[in-house]
XYZ file of C-alpha atoms in Angstrom:
666
model
C -2.747 37.276 10.334
C 0.125 39.646 11.040
C 2.911 40.401 8.585
C 4.877 37.495 10.081
C 4.701 34.006 8.632
C 2.366 31.787 10.694
C 4.119 28.734 12.156
C 3.037 25.531 13.884
C 4.115 21.909 14.249
C 1.893 19.856 11.949
C 1.170 16.944 14.311
C 0.519 19.306 17.209
C -1.844 21.430 15.114
C -3.791 18.324 14.066
C -3.926 16.984 17.628
C -5.107 20.362 18.908
C -7.890 20.460 16.310
C -9.094 16.978 17.314
C -9.003 18.077 20.983
C -9.192 14.615 22.488
C -12.423 13.687 20.735
C -13.097 10.095 19.709
C -11.903 9.300 16.179
C -14.475 7.269 14.224
C -12.805 7.206 10.795
C -9.775 8.733 9.103
C -8.803 9.087 5.448
C -5.370 10.303 4.341
C -4.322 11.142 0.778
C -0.672 11.446 -0.185
C 1.744 11.260 -3.090
C 4.814 9.850 -1.335
C 4.016 7.332 1.399
C 6.293 5.905 4.095
C 3.955 3.429 5.863
C 6.352 2.680 8.729
C 6.838 6.342 9.629
C 3.114 6.979 9.221
C 2.227 4.305 11.781
C 4.886 5.293 14.288
C 4.691 9.067 14.178
C 1.550 10.354 12.413
C -1.178 7.973 13.601
C -0.554 8.890 17.276
C -1.896 12.394 16.559
C -5.382 10.839 16.262
C -5.503 9.447 19.796
C -5.568 11.142 23.183
C -3.377 8.538 24.873
C 0.029 8.696 26.475
C 2.251 6.567 24.261
C 5.566 5.039 25.214
C 8.760 6.491 23.741
C 9.954 3.099 22.518
C 8.698 2.553 18.909
C 7.887 -1.139 19.428
C 5.884 -0.551 22.601
C 4.152 2.442 21.003
C 3.015 0.214 18.145
C 1.507 -2.257 20.611
C -0.416 0.604 22.234
C -1.526 1.924 18.829
C -2.727 -1.558 17.878
C -5.078 -1.320 20.868
C -6.104 2.282 20.133
C -7.043 1.364 16.544
C -9.452 -1.400 17.550
C -12.587 0.779 17.702
C -11.856 1.948 14.137
C -11.412 -1.633 12.832
C -10.545 -0.846 9.214
C -11.804 2.741 9.288
C -8.338 4.240 8.887
C -7.199 4.385 5.262
C -4.347 5.876 3.252
C -4.744 6.510 -0.489
C -1.331 6.880 -2.153
C 0.424 6.846 -5.519
C 2.011 3.367 -5.885
C 4.907 4.791 -7.894
C 6.051 6.924 -4.943
C 6.386 4.421 -2.078
C 9.084 5.205 0.479
C 10.388 2.137 2.301
C 12.077 4.228 5.001
C 13.423 2.378 8.044
C 10.355 0.347 8.933
C 7.303 -1.483 7.694
C 3.553 -1.435 8.263
C 1.770 -3.814 10.620
C -1.282 -1.985 11.998
C -4.940 -2.030 10.944
C -4.713 0.654 8.259
C -6.090 0.150 4.754
C -3.296 0.982 2.293
C -4.974 1.668 -1.056
C -2.975 2.564 -4.197
C -4.466 5.111 -6.592
C -3.056 5.401 -10.078
C -4.735 7.996 -12.334
C -4.778 7.306 -16.048
C -2.917 10.587 -16.618
C -0.500 12.283 -14.262
C 0.097 11.392 -10.618
C -2.053 11.079 -7.519
C -0.609 14.146 -5.807
C -3.004 15.469 -3.090
C -2.066 15.784 0.593
C -5.115 15.567 2.838
C -6.281 14.242 6.183
C -10.053 14.013 6.707
C -10.955 12.748 10.169
C -14.410 11.937 11.522
C -14.589 12.728 15.250
C -17.256 12.554 17.960
C -17.473 14.494 21.215
C -18.091 11.858 23.925
C -19.997 14.311 26.147
C -22.411 15.679 23.510
C -22.213 12.899 20.866
C -21.833 15.638 18.247
C -19.897 14.518 15.171
C -17.798 16.592 12.799
C -15.011 16.380 10.250
C -11.531 17.750 10.832
C -10.172 18.564 7.366
C -6.471 19.182 6.755
C -5.415 20.283 3.280
C -1.739 20.888 2.725
C 1.561 20.148 1.013
C 3.112 17.501 3.291
C 3.512 13.913 2.134
C 3.131 11.111 4.689
C 6.897 10.857 5.135
C 9.473 11.884 7.691
C 10.597 14.763 5.476
C 7.008 15.948 5.062
C 5.979 15.918 8.725
C 9.287 16.500 10.519
C 11.830 18.222 8.319
C 10.527 20.359 5.450
C 8.892 23.758 5.492
C 5.302 22.807 4.631
C 1.898 24.487 4.604
C -1.542 23.346 5.731
C -5.085 24.641 6.176
C -7.298 23.214 8.929
C -11.051 23.583 9.153
C -13.969 21.758 10.726
C -17.333 20.745 9.252
C -20.117 19.921 11.709
C -22.755 17.256 11.117
C -26.055 18.800 9.924
C -24.252 22.153 9.655
C -23.660 24.476 6.713
C -20.505 24.564 4.600
C -19.246 25.774 1.255
C -16.461 23.170 1.120
C -18.542 20.087 2.061
C -19.994 19.368 -1.426
C -16.589 20.029 -3.024
C -14.870 17.575 -0.667
C -17.694 15.095 -1.279
C -17.087 15.213 -5.035
C -13.335 14.807 -4.526
C -13.816 11.723 -2.337
C -16.173 10.222 -4.907
C -13.467 10.790 -7.514
C -10.885 9.076 -5.286
C -13.229 6.120 -4.845
C -13.622 5.774 -8.614
C -9.863 5.938 -9.164
C -9.297 3.238 -6.521
C -11.300 1.001 -8.804
C -9.401 -2.177 -7.950
C -10.650 -2.277 -4.345
C -14.236 -2.902 -3.305
C -14.288 -1.848 0.363
C -13.858 1.826 1.327
C -15.610 1.963 4.695
C -13.624 4.925 6.045
C -14.341 6.930 2.903
C -18.020 5.947 3.004
C -18.396 6.959 6.672
C -16.961 10.389 5.913
C -19.126 10.795 2.826
C -22.117 9.857 4.977
C -21.521 12.823 7.270
C -20.912 15.161 4.332
C -24.350 14.258 2.971
C -25.946 15.723 6.121
C -24.336 19.135 5.552
C -26.370 21.903 3.948
C -24.300 23.499 1.154
C -23.609 27.224 1.099
C -24.234 28.256 -2.489
C -22.850 31.811 -2.341
C -19.141 32.277 -2.906
C -18.894 34.997 -0.271
C -20.886 36.690 2.464
C -20.603 40.275 3.721
C -17.827 40.887 1.189
C -15.785 38.039 2.675
C -14.872 34.952 0.673
C -16.067 31.587 1.989
C -13.401 28.851 2.038
C -13.383 26.786 -1.172
C -11.928 23.311 -1.689
C -10.284 23.041 -5.117
C -9.252 19.872 -6.893
C -8.401 18.783 -10.419
C -7.048 15.775 -12.292
C -10.404 14.657 -13.642
C -12.139 14.737 -16.971
C -13.749 18.116 -17.633
C -11.928 19.909 -14.795
C -10.936 23.529 -15.319
C -7.350 24.728 -15.166
C -6.351 26.209 -11.816
C -6.309 29.785 -13.117
C -9.897 29.370 -14.346
C -11.028 27.952 -10.999
C -9.481 30.915 -9.160
C -11.109 33.358 -11.565
C -14.530 31.728 -11.277
C -14.458 31.723 -7.457
C -12.822 35.039 -6.572
C -13.279 36.948 -9.836
C -12.483 40.643 -9.752
C -11.081 40.505 -6.219
C -7.840 38.983 -7.469
C -7.235 41.492 -10.268
C -4.499 44.081 -9.874
C -3.390 43.117 -6.334
C -0.068 41.690 -5.132
C 0.744 38.045 -5.845
C 3.247 35.831 -4.087
C 3.915 32.211 -5.103
C 5.713 29.589 -3.030
C 6.370 26.442 -5.047
C 9.386 24.158 -4.597
C 9.149 22.819 -8.152
C 8.952 24.594 -11.507
C 8.746 23.292 -15.049
C 12.072 22.557 -16.723
C 11.518 25.272 -19.323
C 12.717 28.705 -20.425
C 9.370 30.245 -19.420
C 6.646 29.179 -16.994
C 3.303 28.599 -18.707
C 1.303 28.375 -15.424
C 2.917 31.556 -14.103
C 2.258 33.336 -17.403
C -1.414 32.334 -17.155
C -1.670 33.767 -13.637
C 0.088 37.016 -14.580
C -1.836 37.525 -17.826
C -5.178 36.768 -16.149
C -4.887 38.762 -12.907
C -2.352 41.469 -13.878
C -0.799 41.726 -10.384
C 0.516 45.099 -9.296
C 3.623 43.427 -7.859
C 4.582 39.766 -7.833
C 7.285 37.631 -6.282
C 8.148 33.941 -6.731
C 10.101 31.559 -4.526
C 13.411 30.551 -6.083
C 13.819 26.763 -5.626
C 17.256 26.307 -4.067
C 19.364 23.483 -2.730
C 22.670 24.184 -1.021
C 22.716 27.757 -2.319
C 22.196 26.633 -5.929
C 19.060 27.530 -7.887
C 17.147 24.514 -9.269
C 15.721 26.162 -12.375
C 16.958 27.219 -15.774
C 18.799 30.567 -15.910
C 16.560 31.426 -18.882
C 13.507 31.041 -16.623
C 15.165 33.222 -13.996
C 15.705 35.958 -16.602
C 12.179 35.508 -17.993
C 10.612 36.307 -14.613
C 12.740 39.422 -14.257
C 11.905 40.548 -17.789
C 8.161 40.124 -17.103
C 8.479 42.500 -14.150
C 8.514 39.864 -11.418
C 10.894 39.289 -8.534
C 12.538 36.193 -7.116
C 12.674 35.654 -3.380
C 13.610 33.285 -0.577
C 12.127 32.728 2.875
C 13.868 34.338 5.871
C 16.644 32.340 7.516
C 14.662 32.155 10.751
C 11.968 30.153 8.960
C 14.442 27.864 7.217
C 16.644 27.148 10.247
C 16.275 23.662 11.725
C 14.780 23.777 15.208
C 14.099 27.479 14.752
C 17.770 28.322 15.515
C 20.103 30.286 13.278
C 23.352 28.835 14.593
C 26.436 29.315 12.455
C 26.863 26.463 10.017
C 23.369 25.123 10.667
C 21.716 23.474 7.675
C 18.516 24.899 6.258
C 15.240 23.048 5.883
C 13.887 22.243 2.453
C 10.932 24.357 1.340
C 8.126 22.056 0.170
C 5.147 24.387 0.784
C 2.810 25.351 -2.053
C 1.154 28.723 -1.362
C -0.454 31.313 -3.657
C -1.110 34.647 -1.896
C -3.217 37.452 -3.367
C -3.221 40.493 -1.078
C -4.028 44.192 -0.946
C -3.866 46.757 1.855
C -6.468 45.215 4.167
C -7.204 41.686 2.950
C -5.533 38.489 1.788
C -6.773 35.462 -0.144
C -4.545 32.388 0.039
C -4.496 29.052 -1.757
C -2.759 26.357 0.307
C -2.334 22.795 -0.933
C -0.444 20.517 -3.306
C -0.360 22.676 -6.477
C 3.213 23.144 -7.703
C 3.885 25.861 -10.250
C 3.970 23.287 -13.061
C 1.859 22.373 -16.066
C 0.732 18.950 -14.701
C -0.444 20.615 -11.474
C -2.279 23.551 -13.054
C -3.990 21.798 -15.952
C -7.442 20.394 -15.307
C -6.667 16.867 -16.506
C -3.081 16.396 -15.295
C -2.147 15.432 -11.737
C -4.787 14.938 -9.069
C -4.229 17.961 -6.816
C -6.111 19.619 -3.945
C -6.024 22.998 -2.258
C -8.015 25.231 0.056
C -8.728 28.793 -1.043
C -9.671 31.073 1.840
C -9.658 34.663 2.940
C -7.224 35.201 5.792
C -7.934 37.489 8.721
C -5.430 40.376 8.805
C -4.646 42.665 11.720
C -2.209 44.779 9.728
C -1.268 45.350 6.124
C -0.053 42.088 4.531
C 3.476 42.058 3.185
C 5.560 39.678 1.125
C 6.913 36.720 3.051
C 9.779 36.226 0.605
C 12.885 38.372 0.833
C 13.797 39.792 -2.550
C 16.856 38.313 -4.300
C 19.035 40.995 -5.872
C 21.939 38.981 -7.333
C 21.516 35.914 -9.570
C 22.676 32.706 -7.833
C 24.550 29.805 -9.461
C 22.264 27.384 -11.320
C 21.987 23.597 -11.475
C 19.799 21.064 -13.256
C 16.109 21.599 -12.325
C 14.437 18.828 -10.315
C 10.793 17.865 -10.093
C 8.762 16.337 -7.289
C 8.204 13.304 -9.476
C 11.933 12.755 -10.080
C 12.811 9.085 -9.455
C 9.102 8.223 -9.405
C 8.202 5.333 -11.714
C 11.848 4.386 -12.250
C 11.157 1.313 -10.146
C 7.417 1.056 -10.678
C 5.860 -2.270 -11.646
C 2.028 -2.105 -11.925
C 1.432 -5.086 -9.657
C -1.012 -4.917 -6.737
C -1.118 -7.480 -3.932
C -3.521 -8.093 -1.068
C -3.756 -10.619 1.750
C -6.798 -11.535 3.863
C -5.780 -12.759 7.316
C -9.238 -14.220 7.944
C -9.183 -16.605 4.975
C -5.447 -16.821 4.400
C -6.025 -15.985 0.730
C -3.482 -13.916 -1.191
C -4.334 -12.257 -4.507
C -2.479 -10.224 -7.117
C -3.663 -7.889 -9.867
C -1.923 -6.535 -12.937
C -2.771 -2.825 -13.312
C -0.927 -2.331 -16.563
C -2.056 -2.355 -20.174
C -2.513 -5.816 -21.638
C -1.544 -9.102 -20.034
C 1.394 -9.172 -17.659
C 4.735 -10.786 -18.436
C 6.250 -13.283 -16.002
C 6.854 -11.665 -12.608
C 9.478 -12.749 -10.077
C 8.725 -11.815 -6.456
C 11.458 -11.189 -3.868
C 11.721 -10.061 -0.269
C 14.992 -8.349 0.646
C 16.890 -10.274 -1.987
C 15.296 -13.654 -1.224
C 13.301 -15.183 -4.074
C 9.787 -16.084 -2.873
C 7.777 -17.242 -5.875
C 6.952 -16.599 -9.510
C 3.714 -15.235 -10.979
C 2.715 -16.291 -14.453
C 0.636 -14.359 -16.975
C -2.072 -12.178 -15.435
C -5.010 -10.678 -17.266
C -5.313 -6.941 -16.587
C -7.577 -5.601 -13.802
C -8.563 -9.047 -12.460
C -7.677 -10.253 -8.977
C -6.057 -13.684 -9.233
C -5.513 -15.969 -6.225
C -1.984 -17.133 -5.530
C -1.325 -20.838 -5.023
C -1.747 -22.040 -1.440
C 2.007 -22.530 -0.983
C 2.753 -19.010 -2.243
C 0.032 -17.561 0.007
C 1.598 -19.352 2.983
C 4.999 -17.856 2.108
C 3.437 -14.405 1.888
C 1.663 -14.864 5.235
C 4.959 -15.704 6.924
C 6.760 -12.753 5.334
C 4.030 -10.343 6.440
C 5.051 -10.972 10.037
C 8.228 -9.006 9.246
C 7.521 -6.736 6.278
C 4.654 -5.380 4.200
C 6.898 -4.755 1.162
C 7.642 -7.018 -1.771
C 9.969 -6.488 -4.715
C 8.445 -7.328 -8.109
C 10.883 -7.946 -10.966
C 9.817 -7.818 -14.615
C 12.798 -8.143 -16.938
C 15.230 -5.413 -15.868
C 12.506 -3.438 -14.068
C 12.283 -3.725 -10.270
C 9.436 -2.172 -8.268
C 8.304 -2.021 -4.656
C 4.819 -3.377 -3.920
C 3.041 -2.468 -0.669
C 0.673 -5.268 0.371
C -2.922 -4.365 1.173
C -4.001 -6.293 4.297
C -7.548 -7.087 5.461
C -9.048 -9.323 8.147
C -6.668 -7.728 10.625
C -8.455 -9.208 13.637
C -6.846 -12.491 12.586
C -3.354 -11.051 12.124
C -1.063 -12.330 14.892
C -0.432 -9.620 17.415
C 2.826 -7.789 17.887
C 2.553 -8.762 21.564
C 2.600 -12.534 21.902
C 3.583 -13.373 25.477
C 0.510 -12.719 27.656
C -0.400 -15.653 29.899
C -4.053 -16.621 30.496
C -3.883 -14.767 33.823
C -2.480 -11.688 32.035
C -5.316 -11.808 29.487
C -8.006 -12.111 32.166
C -6.474 -9.220 34.074
C -6.372 -7.150 30.886
C -10.056 -7.856 30.167
C -10.906 -6.697 33.682
C -9.310 -3.256 33.413
C -11.892 -0.500 33.411
C -10.111 2.424 31.747
C -8.059 2.978 28.611
C -5.326 4.490 30.794
C -4.999 1.270 32.811
C -4.839 -0.857 29.662
C -2.329 1.517 28.070
C 0.002 1.304 31.070
C -0.390 -2.473 31.164
C 0.627 -2.755 27.506
C 3.646 -0.551 28.193
C 4.659 -2.895 30.997
C 4.396 -6.050 28.889
C 5.668 -4.365 25.740
C 9.011 -3.942 27.458
C 9.548 -7.668 26.884
C 9.232 -7.344 23.094
C 12.280 -8.176 20.958
C 13.909 -4.939 19.872
C 12.347 -2.763 22.555
C 14.657 -0.819 24.822
C 15.581 -3.096 27.706
C 16.674 -0.157 29.853
C 13.436 1.814 29.401
C 11.413 2.429 32.507
C 7.782 1.364 32.207
C 4.973 2.131 34.556
C 3.746 -0.894 36.470
C 0.066 -1.628 36.857
C -0.921 -2.251 40.470
C -2.272 -5.790 40.698
C -3.874 -7.309 43.790
C -1.969 -10.427 44.889
C -3.826 -13.654 44.145
C -3.489 -15.861 47.229
C -6.749 -17.728 47.665
C -8.998 -19.958 45.586
C -11.715 -17.323 45.955
C -9.461 -14.618 44.477
C -8.430 -16.850 41.595
C -11.958 -17.943 40.668
C -13.431 -14.473 41.195
C -10.753 -13.105 38.850
C -11.725 -15.625 36.178
C -15.432 -14.784 36.446
C -14.742 -11.050 36.510
C -12.495 -11.196 33.443
C -15.035 -13.101 31.362
C -17.895 -10.881 32.541
C -15.909 -7.835 31.400
C -15.240 -9.423 28.017
C -18.911 -10.378 27.607
C -20.013 -6.803 28.338
C -17.462 -5.403 25.879
C -18.495 -7.781 23.077
C -22.223 -7.244 23.541
C -21.800 -3.475 23.752
C -19.732 -3.414 20.554
C -22.325 -5.509 18.698
C -25.272 -3.502 20.047
C -23.590 -0.302 18.798
C -22.744 -1.752 15.392
C -18.980 -2.001 15.988
C -18.815 -5.466 14.478
C -15.096 -5.463 13.687
C -14.184 -4.528 17.244
C -16.243 -7.483 18.510
C -14.533 -9.693 15.922
C -11.122 -8.745 17.314
C -12.192 -9.927 20.761
C -14.217 -13.051 19.906
C -12.423 -14.540 16.914
C -9.144 -12.653 16.526
C -5.486 -13.562 16.863
C -4.505 -10.690 19.130
C -2.908 -10.965 22.563
C -6.292 -10.599 24.300
C -8.562 -12.410 21.804
C -10.677 -15.265 23.142
C -9.146 -18.009 20.918
C -5.661 -16.945 22.013
C -6.579 -17.377 25.691
C -8.144 -20.797 25.117
C -5.105 -21.933 23.100
C -2.865 -20.776 25.944
C -5.000 -22.716 28.413
C -4.546 -25.872 26.315
C -0.832 -25.798 27.105
C -0.047 -28.274 29.922
C 2.276 -25.719 31.510
C -0.462 -23.081 31.785
C -1.368 -23.858 35.390
C -3.731 -25.898 37.550
C -6.115 -28.128 35.512
C -9.097 -27.024 37.610
C -8.537 -23.317 36.829
C -7.875 -24.111 33.171
C -11.043 -26.217 32.994
C -13.084 -23.397 34.527
C -11.640 -20.886 32.026
C -12.646 -23.104 29.108
C -16.158 -23.497 30.555
C -16.440 -19.697 30.797
C -15.200 -19.376 27.215
C -17.761 -21.934 26.031
C -20.495 -20.113 27.919
C -19.510 -16.822 26.255
C -19.408 -18.459 22.813
C -22.890 -19.922 23.332
C -24.178 -16.547 24.504
C -22.865 -14.745 21.402
C -24.141 -17.482 19.077
C -27.637 -17.265 20.585
C -27.755 -13.471 20.776
C -25.989 -12.541 17.535
C -26.252 -15.438 15.056
C -25.513 -13.261 12.021
C -22.260 -12.091 13.589
C -21.326 -15.677 14.420
C -21.945 -16.821 10.856
C -20.010 -13.895 9.363
C -16.608 -15.258 10.356
C -16.349 -19.001 9.599
C -12.567 -19.102 9.933
C -12.709 -17.367 13.315
C -15.464 -19.671 14.536
C -13.492 -22.704 13.358
C -10.399 -21.583 15.275
C -12.398 -20.909 18.443
C -14.272 -24.226 18.306
C -11.026 -26.105 17.712
C -9.522 -24.453 20.760
C -12.603 -25.148 22.902
C -12.252 -28.878 22.181
C -9.569 -28.951 24.887
C -12.402 -29.053 27.449
C -12.648 -32.835 27.051
C -8.923 -33.233 27.735
C -9.056 -31.056 30.842
C -12.137 -32.865 32.102
C -10.350 -36.212 31.759
C -7.405 -34.838 33.698
C -9.680 -33.753 36.550
C -11.403 -37.141 36.663
C -8.070 -38.963 36.644
C -6.860 -36.908 39.613
C -9.974 -37.713 41.642
C -12.452 -40.633 41.436
C -15.651 -41.748 39.722
C -17.701 -39.296 41.765
C -15.896 -36.416 40.000
C -17.161 -37.671 36.625
C -20.724 -37.843 37.978
C -20.362 -34.356 39.453
C -19.110 -32.873 36.159
C -21.964 -34.556 34.267
C -24.343 -32.688 36.578
C -22.348 -29.429 36.772
C -21.431 -28.681 33.146
C -24.929 -28.335 31.618
C -26.075 -26.198 34.542
C -23.036 -23.934 34.274
C -23.406 -23.494 30.530
C -27.169 -22.947 30.568
C -27.298 -20.511 33.459
C -25.827 -17.090 34.029
C -22.914 -18.343 36.093
C -21.090 -15.104 35.253
C -23.129 -11.996 36.118
C -23.315 -9.575 33.215
């Protein structure tokens, strides 16, 4: 590292680290969580696909890109810090609230399991930083992050530390049983051989630090245990946007007393030229021999420009730098310079401690402040958190249609009124703590309908109002964002060979979505004109053969949820959706519709015979498919009515032979 401050765009840095590899699972941890922004702007960094600029169309494309993960993307967040933003959540992401018994769930991490398609090598991309999953965190603030990679069956100092942290997260998310993304990542970490030494060749190995658990050491003790004498008597620089509302800083005093820095400088939290700390604390730092500083204007300027009158970005980074003449050790993460962050049993925090490569003598990033600024009331990162918090959890299973609620507070719940954007939905009576309770069928139906538009509810208890983010499962059965594909469109979509073709096709049809930009240009997918009976029937057979290959391949490789999306789901290209479209009298020629239903029945029989356990695992999906397939009798009667008695005799002979033989080559 040079004396300059390293800079990068967070999403671009993450995308560059993934390098187009296949994402198998992804776990995010955050304090503040804006689920709409996360889906629109952060999730795309995981996928090497060209996404449309229109948000609605991009969501349709992301819905397709997420299919191979099928529930293996998860966000763990503090339920008291939900940000409703300007949108809602609708994609297949597990949204799991984590509420520690003391303090807040405050880490900011992205841990992504990737696989190289050419070598099949798997590894973890690990991002540890300060940015919440919000627009401010990923687009606006000055943030910090550390990226590293852990290879399967490799060696790592951080792997066992990350493993223990994820186990702690799983225990804290005690109200949810399924954590498949977390378990997949922990599975890879178990293959990694731990590095037991703290350093090698006088160079510190990276260390993953976390606290907020019983028996955890304070941050200063963790730093001392890991780096020891190396941190004594060198320069110290601290960037923290939040300080304790006190006349003196206990965490800073601990750092100074323990490591006795030769020179030390602290970021002055400012907003609009006004210092957000007590003047007594400002004087205390100066009296202890420290200095206050601020980042250079070039770093704070929006868009990297220092135009006159331009507003400055908010500093939200948390960085602790220990440096001497030829080396630097840096802690990057979520640790504010506050008591709850530094104590072992306060907030849940994470950080990455690493030695940074230097090509010249490190210098302070902060420019020294000579004159005291004006002061205002100090603010904390948890300001406004919990003011509207009601400890109610809600989840909805699209496969069964069941909705459940859980009271996560102490003792039984009072009566709870549930609203959506000011509209009263239903009332919840007394709930025992920590027990999932099913809502009445009518209330579940109301919730199902509301989920088509929003994933947020407002829970009202007395004069307390809180936002509840609904946890959704069974997403294969969630109606798709894209609802207007015809049977011919679906068959054509099944037949497309590459992800690029499918992506362009979705962009074309996504342009018809309500709310998408009508004047946006979308790339058309070249389609061969269908003029003859041979072309039409060949297209039907080809589409079903492609679907059969995709389903069997997914099941053979253990991607059960992906196969569920295709066989039993409610998406635009799911098999039941096509058959239901075919049942519509306006869907086209009865002969073509009849042949499509025969192909669908043949595929259903093939999957039932080849994968009976999969078939039995989704009774609601099977029921929907079998109900749809019952239209075959109606279509058969229509064909007979249009012809004569010989047609009935022919179909009696033809149907069993078609269904029992490989009429569609696989």
